């Protein structure tokens, strides 16, 4: 056998080895992170919920998801253990105001106003503006009947 024939197989086996090695490394880091949990630590679950650890058990953890509301989660459901400052900032809001940040309005009314003031609004009501005062309801009913295929009477 020629070594060039075996070369693709060797490369494939090497790539598989490197991928499994990096996956194991990530699993070990996640286990170490979950082992760092202590009562009072802020965490984020894999579902995106922020909570505070109340009790750590062998395979589960008791989380306080709201004041006085406790839930039992599997340790594997914890996506990240947060620093105290980061947890407080996320849960209780950012107390620091950045004056350079753009201000986002609560509604879109300020986005549709022109330079001279508010833009004229379009009337989207279902009034029939094309009919004159002499038009009757019978004409409207006959048009509806034709539209629905009932004109074969």
GROMACS .gro file of C-alpha atoms in nm:
model
  153
    1UNK     CA    1   0.000   0.000   0.000
    2UNK     CA    2   0.105   0.348  -0.076
    3UNK     CA    3   0.114   0.615   0.197
    4UNK     CA    4  -0.081   0.857  -0.026
    5UNK     CA    5  -0.372   0.611  -0.019
    6UNK     CA    6  -0.380   0.617   0.362
    7UNK     CA    7  -0.327   0.993   0.394
    8UNK     CA    8  -0.700   1.095   0.371
    9UNK     CA    9  -0.789   0.839   0.639
   10UNK     CA   10  -0.514   0.964   0.868
   11UNK     CA   11  -0.632   1.325   0.826
   12UNK     CA   12  -0.992   1.222   0.898
   13UNK     CA   13  -0.897   1.033   1.214
   14UNK     CA   14  -0.684   1.327   1.330
   15UNK     CA   15  -0.972   1.573   1.277
   16UNK     CA   16  -1.210   1.347   1.471
   17UNK     CA   17  -0.960   1.325   1.757
   18UNK     CA   18  -0.925   1.703   1.775
   19UNK     CA   19  -1.303   1.757   1.772
   20UNK     CA   20  -1.370   1.508   2.050
   21UNK     CA   21  -1.085   1.654   2.254
   22UNK     CA   22  -1.227   2.008   2.234
   23UNK     CA   23  -1.577   1.881   2.321
   24UNK     CA   24  -1.442   1.704   2.630
   25UNK     CA   25  -1.259   2.020   2.730
   26UNK     CA   26  -1.580   2.224   2.705
   27UNK     CA   27  -1.768   1.966   2.913
   28UNK     CA   28  -1.502   1.979   3.183
   29UNK     CA   29  -1.516   2.359   3.191
   30UNK     CA   30  -1.897   2.346   3.224
   31UNK     CA   31  -1.868   2.096   3.512
   32UNK     CA   32  -1.615   2.316   3.689
   33UNK     CA   33  -1.840   2.618   3.643
   34UNK     CA   34  -2.138   2.431   3.788
   35UNK     CA   35  -1.927   2.313   4.079
   36UNK     CA   36  -1.851   2.678   4.162
   37UNK     CA   37  -2.218   2.740   4.245
   38UNK     CA   38  -2.277   2.832   4.606
   39UNK     CA   39  -2.583   2.967   4.784
   40UNK     CA   40  -2.625   3.333   4.691
   41UNK     CA   41  -2.464   3.300   4.348
   42UNK     CA   42  -2.650   3.442   4.048
   43UNK     CA   43  -2.700   3.208   3.754
   44UNK     CA   44  -2.855   3.205   3.406
   45UNK     CA   45  -3.033   2.886   3.298
   46UNK     CA   46  -3.007   2.744   2.948
   47UNK     CA   47  -3.360   2.877   2.897
   48UNK     CA   48  -3.243   3.233   2.966
   49UNK     CA   49  -3.393   3.275   3.313
   50UNK     CA   50  -3.190   3.458   3.577
   51UNK     CA   51  -3.210   3.326   3.932
   52UNK     CA   52  -3.020   3.308   4.257
   53UNK     CA   53  -2.891   2.980   4.401
   54UNK     CA   54  -3.045   2.889   4.735
   55UNK     CA   55  -2.924   2.530   4.779
   56UNK     CA   56  -2.687   2.301   4.588
   57UNK     CA   57  -2.755   1.928   4.588
   58UNK     CA   58  -2.578   1.638   4.415
   59UNK     CA   59  -2.763   1.653   4.079
   60UNK     CA   60  -3.004   1.940   4.133
   61UNK     CA   61  -2.998   2.299   4.249
   62UNK     CA   62  -3.269   2.502   4.423
   63UNK     CA   63  -3.309   2.841   4.256
   64UNK     CA   64  -3.500   3.148   4.372
   65UNK     CA   65  -3.653   3.276   4.048
   66UNK     CA   66  -3.843   3.561   4.219
   67UNK     CA   67  -3.862   3.679   4.578
   68UNK     CA   68  -4.017   3.388   4.769
   69UNK     CA   69  -4.052   3.167   4.457
   70UNK     CA   70  -3.825   2.861   4.454
   71UNK     CA   71  -3.778   2.600   4.181
   72UNK     CA   72  -3.567   2.286   4.156
   73UNK     CA   73  -3.351   2.260   3.843
   74UNK     CA   74  -3.103   2.001   3.720
   75UNK     CA   75  -2.745   2.119   3.743
   76UNK     CA   76  -2.713   2.068   3.368
   77UNK     CA   77  -2.984   2.333   3.317
   78UNK     CA   78  -2.750   2.604   3.449
   79UNK     CA   79  -2.596   2.775   3.149
   80UNK     CA   80  -2.371   3.024   3.326
   81UNK     CA   81  -2.264   3.120   3.675
   82UNK     CA   82  -2.252   3.501   3.692
   83UNK     CA   83  -2.038   3.740   3.888
   84UNK     CA   84  -2.226   3.928   4.162
   85UNK     CA   85  -2.193   4.266   3.987
   86UNK     CA   86  -2.312   4.126   3.653
   87UNK     CA   87  -2.610   3.951   3.812
   88UNK     CA   88  -2.717   4.268   3.995
   89UNK     CA   89  -2.678   4.476   3.679
   90UNK     CA   90  -2.889   4.237   3.471
   91UNK     CA   91  -3.163   4.164   3.724
   92UNK     CA   92  -3.202   4.506   3.884
   93UNK     CA   93  -3.119   4.717   3.581
   94UNK     CA   94  -2.826   4.931   3.483
   95UNK     CA   95  -2.795   5.208   3.742
   96UNK     CA   96  -2.537   5.399   3.540
   97UNK     CA   97  -2.676   5.635   3.275
   98UNK     CA   98  -2.463   5.674   2.964
   99UNK     CA   99  -2.528   6.024   2.831
  100UNK     CA  100  -2.380   5.942   2.490
  101UNK     CA  101  -2.616   5.651   2.427
  102UNK     CA  102  -2.906   5.719   2.189
  103UNK     CA  103  -3.244   5.765   2.352
  104UNK     CA  104  -3.505   5.524   2.224
  105UNK     CA  105  -3.861   5.662   2.240
  106UNK     CA  106  -4.140   5.466   2.408
  107UNK     CA  107  -4.365   5.501   2.105
  108UNK     CA  108  -4.319   5.567   1.735
  109UNK     CA  109  -4.502   5.901   1.728
  110UNK     CA  110  -4.179   6.098   1.731
  111UNK     CA  111  -4.048   5.896   1.437
  112UNK     CA  112  -4.331   5.993   1.200
  113UNK     CA  113  -4.332   6.369   1.259
  114UNK     CA  114  -4.187   6.588   0.988
  115UNK     CA  115  -3.985   6.907   1.014
  116UNK     CA  116  -4.299   7.123   1.016
  117UNK     CA  117  -4.480   6.914   1.274
  118UNK     CA  118  -4.680   6.593   1.265
  119UNK     CA  119  -4.746   6.437   0.927
  120UNK     CA  120  -5.110   6.430   0.815
  121UNK     CA  121  -5.272   6.099   0.901
  122UNK     CA  122  -5.436   5.885   0.635
  123UNK     CA  123  -5.801   5.794   0.691
  124UNK     CA  124  -5.825   5.415   0.684
  125UNK     CA  125  -6.192   5.385   0.776
  126UNK     CA  126  -6.424   5.169   0.561
  127UNK     CA  127  -6.653   5.447   0.443
  128UNK     CA  128  -6.738   5.435   0.073
  129UNK     CA  129  -6.636   5.779  -0.049
  130UNK     CA  130  -6.722   5.710  -0.414
  131UNK     CA  131  -7.100   5.689  -0.362
  132UNK     CA  132  -7.316   5.998  -0.358
  133UNK     CA  133  -7.608   6.066  -0.126
  134UNK     CA  134  -7.857   5.915  -0.374
  135UNK     CA  135  -7.697   5.567  -0.365
  136UNK     CA  136  -7.904   5.300  -0.196
  137UNK     CA  137  -7.825   4.993   0.010
  138UNK     CA  138  -7.982   4.775  -0.262
  139UNK     CA  139  -7.699   4.862  -0.501
  140UNK     CA  140  -7.441   4.754  -0.243
  141UNK     CA  141  -7.627   4.426  -0.180
  142UNK     CA  142  -7.645   4.343  -0.551
  143UNK     CA  143  -7.272   4.405  -0.591
  144UNK     CA  144  -7.201   4.178  -0.295
  145UNK     CA  145  -7.424   3.907  -0.441
  146UNK     CA  146  -7.243   3.924  -0.778
  147UNK     CA  147  -6.907   3.908  -0.604
  148UNK     CA  148  -7.011   3.595  -0.410
  149UNK     CA  149  -7.151   3.421  -0.718
  150UNK     CA  150  -7.519   3.457  -0.624
  151UNK     CA  151  -7.611   3.645  -0.942
  152UNK     CA  152  -7.766   3.334  -1.099
  153UNK     CA  153  -8.104   3.401  -0.928
   0.00000   0.00000   0.00000
